[in-house]
Amino acid sequence: MTDRVRAPSFRENRIATARIDQLTRILDLQAELPGIRRMRDWARAALAVRPGERALDIGSGTGTEVLACAERTGPAGAAVGVDPNPALLRLARRRTGPGPAYFVTGSVDELPFPTACFDAVRCERVFQFLDDPRAAAAEIARVLRPGGRAVLIDSDWFTTIVHPGEPAAVRALVAWLRAEVPNPASGRRLRGLLTGAGLVADDLGSEAVVWAPQPDGPMYPGQTRTAVEAGVLTAAQGERLLADLAAGAAIGDHLVSVTMFAALAHRP
């Protein structure tokens, strides 16, 4: 359900090279979820990147959204991805190939760019992991040109639903997952963070991201097993929860979801 919980996170500065394949698989699976695709479509339309503009994607991961921005900026503009993870930067460069999209090492709390140099900035599922979200929002405002737009996308983990499952086990698992995220209510705070940085709020979107059943996948089954290892659930509770989810999926009575929010603002 999240790429942070006891698993490699593309928001971390370092990651064991041996685990990059697992991380990439998780990110690719997430990118195909209909809810995330709709949220990204909303953000692209809201940012409305135009030919000749400069666009920045913070926490660029596998590079897909940088490439999407590059298709809009065209050769007269620029699309830049910034990420602290060197393994993902190498992957993004391989996937996007030579062209208008390029990638640099850096993080949102200290962006390696001069003031007022971008027309559009997007930042997806980064703020939930930050120690100082206000400072990060101020950095985004700093690199925006007057009239420049910013979109922040993030999850609100207090909206998590896991169904079916024994209620006590579900509550324990969801609470543990939420506690592993530094800013679990990040989604609801995005607009306030942008306005607090001196930007003008323009719009707010939301989407319930629903995970398809994955009995052998790397996401919530793995997290359930890790919760058992951590003592959050007993072995019996973990086995029962996975069995309940699989049984529900078999008859169409299954829901694992979290709501994501996207806030649009501009620099006056």
Protein backbone atom coordinates (compact mmCIF):
# COMPACT_ATOMS: atom_id res chain seq x y z
CA MET A 1 0.00 0.00 0.00
CA THR A 2 2.98 2.28 0.39
CA ASP A 3 6.54 2.05 -0.79
CA ARG A 4 7.74 3.23 2.63
CA VAL A 5 6.59 0.61 5.12
CA ARG A 6 9.55 -1.62 6.01
CA ALA A 7 10.43 -1.68 2.32
CA PRO A 8 12.76 0.31 0.08
CA SER A 9 11.45 3.81 -0.54
CA PHE A 10 12.29 5.91 -3.56
CA ARG A 11 12.27 8.92 -1.22
CA GLU A 12 15.39 7.73 0.61
CA ASN A 13 18.88 8.86 -0.32
CA ARG A 14 20.26 5.34 -0.40
CA ILE A 15 18.93 1.95 -1.34
CA ALA A 16 20.62 -1.43 -1.57
CA THR A 17 21.30 -2.12 -5.23
CA ALA A 18 20.01 -5.66 -4.82
CA ARG A 19 16.56 -4.30 -3.94
CA ILE A 20 16.11 -1.91 -6.85
CA ASP A 21 14.25 -4.54 -8.86
CA GLN A 22 11.70 -4.98 -6.06
CA LEU A 23 11.31 -1.22 -5.72
CA THR A 24 10.87 -0.77 -9.46
CA ARG A 25 8.21 -3.48 -9.54
CA ILE A 26 6.27 -1.75 -6.76
CA LEU A 27 6.46 1.63 -8.50
CA ASP A 28 5.43 0.15 -11.84
CA LEU A 29 2.47 -1.64 -10.23
CA GLN A 30 1.39 1.58 -8.54
CA ALA A 31 1.68 3.54 -11.78
CA GLU A 32 -0.85 1.19 -13.39
CA LEU A 33 -3.49 1.59 -10.68
CA PRO A 34 -6.51 3.37 -12.19
CA GLY A 35 -6.74 5.77 -9.25
CA ILE A 36 -3.14 6.90 -9.59
CA ARG A 37 -3.51 7.22 -13.35
CA ARG A 38 -6.58 9.44 -12.88
CA MET A 39 -4.79 11.52 -10.24
CA ARG A 40 -1.84 12.03 -12.57
CA ASP A 41 -4.14 12.95 -15.45
CA TRP A 42 -5.79 15.55 -13.20
CA ALA A 43 -2.40 16.96 -12.23
CA ARG A 44 -1.23 17.16 -15.84
CA ALA A 45 -4.35 19.05 -16.86
CA ALA A 46 -4.10 21.34 -13.82
CA LEU A 47 -0.45 22.22 -14.44
CA ALA A 48 -1.14 22.78 -18.15
CA VAL A 49 2.53 22.76 -19.13
CA ARG A 50 3.03 24.62 -22.41
CA PRO A 51 5.68 24.51 -25.14
CA GLY A 52 8.82 26.40 -24.21
CA GLU A 53 8.23 26.22 -20.45
CA ARG A 54 10.50 24.70 -17.81
CA ALA A 55 8.94 21.96 -15.70
CA LEU A 56 10.26 20.16 -12.62
CA ASP A 57 9.19 16.83 -11.12
CA ILE A 58 10.36 16.37 -7.52
CA GLY A 59 10.78 12.76 -6.43
CA SER A 60 10.83 11.71 -10.08
CA GLY A 61 11.22 7.97 -9.43
CA THR A 62 11.16 5.99 -12.68
CA GLY A 63 10.87 9.15 -14.77
CA THR A 64 7.46 8.66 -16.38
CA GLU A 65 6.06 12.05 -15.38
CA VAL A 66 9.23 13.87 -16.41
CA LEU A 67 8.85 12.36 -19.86
CA ALA A 68 5.19 13.40 -19.92
CA CYS A 69 6.23 16.97 -19.10
CA ALA A 70 8.94 16.86 -21.78
CA GLU A 71 6.34 15.96 -24.39
CA ARG A 72 4.54 19.18 -23.50
CA THR A 73 7.50 21.53 -23.10
CA GLY A 74 8.96 20.47 -26.45
CA PRO A 75 12.52 21.20 -27.59
CA ALA A 76 12.23 24.88 -26.73
CA GLY A 77 11.58 24.10 -23.06
CA ALA A 78 12.95 21.69 -20.47
CA ALA A 79 11.66 18.93 -18.22
CA VAL A 80 13.76 18.06 -15.17
CA GLY A 81 13.45 15.26 -12.66
CA VAL A 82 15.10 15.46 -9.26
CA ASP A 83 15.44 12.50 -6.90
CA PRO A 84 17.79 11.60 -4.03
CA ASN A 85 18.02 7.95 -5.08
CA PRO A 86 20.96 7.31 -7.46
CA ALA A 87 19.69 3.87 -8.50
CA LEU A 88 16.34 5.31 -9.59
CA LEU A 89 18.04 8.19 -11.39
CA ARG A 90 20.02 5.67 -13.43
CA LEU A 91 16.84 3.70 -14.14
CA ALA A 92 14.96 6.85 -15.22
CA ARG A 93 17.76 7.84 -17.57
CA ARG A 94 17.75 4.39 -19.17
CA ARG A 95 14.00 4.36 -19.58
CA THR A 96 13.60 7.86 -20.99
CA GLY A 97 16.71 7.80 -23.17
CA PRO A 98 18.31 10.86 -24.73
CA GLY A 99 16.05 13.80 -25.32
CA PRO A 100 14.39 16.75 -23.60
CA ALA A 101 13.96 14.96 -20.23
CA TYR A 102 16.91 14.99 -17.87
CA PHE A 103 17.55 14.09 -14.23
CA VAL A 104 19.63 15.45 -11.37
CA THR A 105 20.39 14.36 -7.83
CA GLY A 106 18.67 16.35 -5.12
CA SER A 107 15.83 16.56 -2.64
CA VAL A 108 12.93 18.89 -2.03
CA ASP A 109 14.35 20.38 1.16
CA GLU A 110 17.29 21.86 -0.79
CA LEU A 111 16.54 22.01 -4.49
CA PRO A 112 19.70 22.39 -6.62
CA PHE A 113 18.25 25.18 -8.76
CA PRO A 114 18.31 28.98 -8.74
CA THR A 115 15.37 31.07 -7.61
CA ALA A 116 12.46 31.63 -10.02
CA CYS A 117 13.60 29.23 -12.74
CA PHE A 118 10.57 26.94 -13.32
CA ASP A 119 7.13 27.56 -14.78
CA ALA A 120 5.62 24.33 -13.39
CA VAL A 121 6.49 22.05 -10.49
CA ARG A 122 4.91 18.73 -9.53
CA CYS A 123 5.68 16.67 -6.45
CA GLU A 124 3.98 13.31 -5.87
CA ARG A 125 3.97 11.27 -2.66
CA VAL A 126 6.99 12.98 -1.18
CA PHE A 127 5.58 15.22 1.56
CA GLN A 128 4.34 12.30 3.65
CA PHE A 129 7.98 11.32 4.25
CA LEU A 130 9.46 14.74 5.07
CA ASP A 131 10.78 15.97 8.41
CA ASP A 132 9.98 19.60 7.54
CA PRO A 133 7.09 19.92 5.04
CA ARG A 134 6.90 23.70 5.46
CA ALA A 135 10.53 24.16 4.44
CA ALA A 136 9.93 21.94 1.40
CA ALA A 137 6.90 23.99 0.36
CA ALA A 138 9.00 27.14 0.70
CA GLU A 139 11.63 25.60 -1.60
CA ILE A 140 8.99 24.87 -4.23
CA ALA A 141 7.73 28.46 -4.00
CA ARG A 142 11.32 29.71 -4.30
CA VAL A 143 12.04 27.99 -7.61
CA LEU A 144 8.73 29.04 -9.20
CA ARG A 145 8.65 32.01 -11.50
CA PRO A 146 5.90 34.62 -10.99
CA GLY A 147 2.78 33.05 -12.45
CA GLY A 148 4.31 29.59 -12.15
CA ARG A 149 2.13 26.67 -11.05
CA ALA A 150 2.71 23.89 -8.55
CA VAL A 151 0.85 20.65 -7.94
CA LEU A 152 1.40 18.54 -4.84
CA ILE A 153 -0.02 15.01 -4.70
CA ASP A 154 -0.06 12.93 -1.56
CA SER A 155 -1.91 10.29 0.42
CA ASP A 156 -3.97 10.69 3.57
CA TRP A 157 -3.36 7.42 5.43
CA PHE A 158 -6.20 8.08 7.88
CA THR A 159 -8.54 7.22 4.98
CA THR A 160 -7.15 3.67 4.63
CA ILE A 161 -9.72 0.90 4.12
CA VAL A 162 -8.91 -2.82 4.32
CA HIS A 163 -11.87 -5.15 3.69
CA PRO A 164 -12.65 -7.91 4.49
CA GLY A 165 -10.78 -8.90 7.63
CA GLU A 166 -11.19 -9.44 11.34
CA PRO A 167 -11.71 -5.89 12.72
CA ALA A 168 -9.06 -6.04 15.47
CA ALA A 169 -6.41 -7.33 13.05
CA VAL A 170 -7.30 -4.70 10.44
CA ARG A 171 -7.16 -1.89 13.02
CA ALA A 172 -3.77 -3.07 14.29
CA LEU A 173 -2.31 -3.40 10.79
CA VAL A 174 -3.61 -0.03 9.56
CA ALA A 175 -2.43 1.76 12.71
CA TRP A 176 1.02 0.22 12.33
CA LEU A 177 1.25 1.16 8.66
CA ARG A 178 0.17 4.71 9.48
CA ALA A 179 2.72 5.01 12.28
CA GLU A 180 5.51 4.14 9.84
CA VAL A 181 4.79 7.28 7.77
CA PRO A 182 6.17 10.55 9.23
CA ASN A 183 3.21 12.62 7.96
CA PRO A 184 0.26 10.23 7.54
CA ALA A 185 -2.25 13.11 7.13
CA SER A 186 -0.14 14.78 4.47
CA GLY A 187 -2.86 14.76 1.82
CA ARG A 188 -5.20 17.05 3.73
CA ARG A 189 -2.39 19.52 4.47
CA LEU A 190 -1.17 20.15 0.93
CA ARG A 191 -3.21 23.24 0.15
CA GLY A 192 -2.32 24.84 3.49
CA LEU A 193 1.36 24.15 2.95
CA LEU A 194 1.26 25.88 -0.43
CA THR A 195 -0.61 28.92 0.82
CA GLY A 196 1.67 29.07 3.86
CA ALA A 197 4.61 29.34 1.45
CA GLY A 198 3.04 32.42 -0.16
CA LEU A 199 1.35 30.74 -3.11
CA VAL A 200 -2.27 31.24 -4.15
CA ALA A 201 -4.50 28.15 -4.01
CA ASP A 202 -6.39 27.42 -7.24
CA ASP A 203 -7.89 23.93 -7.02
CA LEU A 204 -8.01 20.71 -5.05
CA GLY A 205 -8.61 17.21 -6.39
CA SER A 206 -8.94 13.80 -4.77
CA GLU A 207 -9.05 10.16 -5.78
CA ALA A 208 -9.56 6.92 -3.86
CA VAL A 209 -6.72 4.68 -5.01
CA VAL A 210 -7.88 1.05 -4.94
CA TRP A 211 -5.44 -1.85 -4.96
CA ALA A 212 -6.28 -4.92 -6.98
CA PRO A 213 -6.04 -8.29 -5.18
CA GLN A 214 -2.44 -9.51 -5.16
CA PRO A 215 -2.13 -12.77 -3.20
CA ASP A 216 1.52 -13.15 -4.22
CA GLY A 217 2.36 -9.50 -4.85
CA PRO A 218 4.96 -7.28 -3.16
CA MET A 219 2.57 -4.82 -1.54
CA TYR A 220 -0.01 -5.49 1.19
CA PRO A 221 0.62 -9.27 1.50
CA GLY A 222 4.27 -8.52 2.16
CA GLN A 223 3.35 -5.83 4.64
CA THR A 224 1.02 -8.19 6.49
CA ARG A 225 3.80 -10.72 6.82
CA THR A 226 6.20 -8.02 7.98
CA ALA A 227 3.64 -6.93 10.58
CA VAL A 228 3.66 -10.48 11.91
CA GLU A 229 7.46 -10.42 12.10
CA ALA A 230 7.25 -7.11 14.01
CA GLY A 231 4.78 -8.55 16.51
CA VAL A 232 1.95 -6.26 15.41
CA LEU A 233 -0.15 -9.28 14.42
CA THR A 234 0.08 -12.85 15.57
CA ALA A 235 0.92 -15.46 12.96
CA ALA A 236 -2.67 -16.71 13.16
CA GLN A 237 -4.04 -13.18 12.66
CA GLY A 238 -1.79 -12.59 9.66
CA GLU A 239 -2.74 -15.86 7.99
CA ARG A 240 -6.42 -15.25 8.66
CA LEU A 241 -6.27 -11.71 7.30
CA LEU A 242 -4.61 -12.80 4.06
CA ALA A 243 -7.08 -15.66 3.74
CA ASP A 244 -10.02 -13.29 4.30
CA LEU A 245 -8.71 -10.88 1.66
CA ALA A 246 -8.18 -13.70 -0.83
CA ALA A 247 -11.65 -15.13 -0.16
CA GLY A 248 -13.22 -11.71 -0.56
CA ALA A 249 -11.35 -11.12 -3.80
CA ALA A 250 -12.61 -14.43 -5.16
CA ILE A 251 -16.23 -13.29 -4.87
CA GLY A 252 -15.71 -9.59 -5.60
CA ASP A 253 -16.06 -8.50 -1.96
CA HIS A 254 -12.67 -6.85 -1.56
CA LEU A 255 -11.40 -3.30 -0.98
CA VAL A 256 -7.95 -2.02 -0.06
CA SER A 257 -7.74 1.71 -0.66
CA VAL A 258 -6.41 5.07 0.46
CA THR A 259 -7.49 8.54 -0.64
CA MET A 260 -4.97 10.76 -2.40
CA PHE A 261 -5.30 14.53 -2.71
CA ALA A 262 -3.78 16.96 -5.21
CA ALA A 263 -3.49 20.70 -4.61
CA LEU A 264 -2.85 23.29 -7.33
CA ALA A 265 -1.47 26.75 -6.59
CA HIS A 266 0.43 29.52 -8.35
CA ARG A 267 3.02 32.10 -7.44
CA PRO A 268 1.57 35.60 -7.68
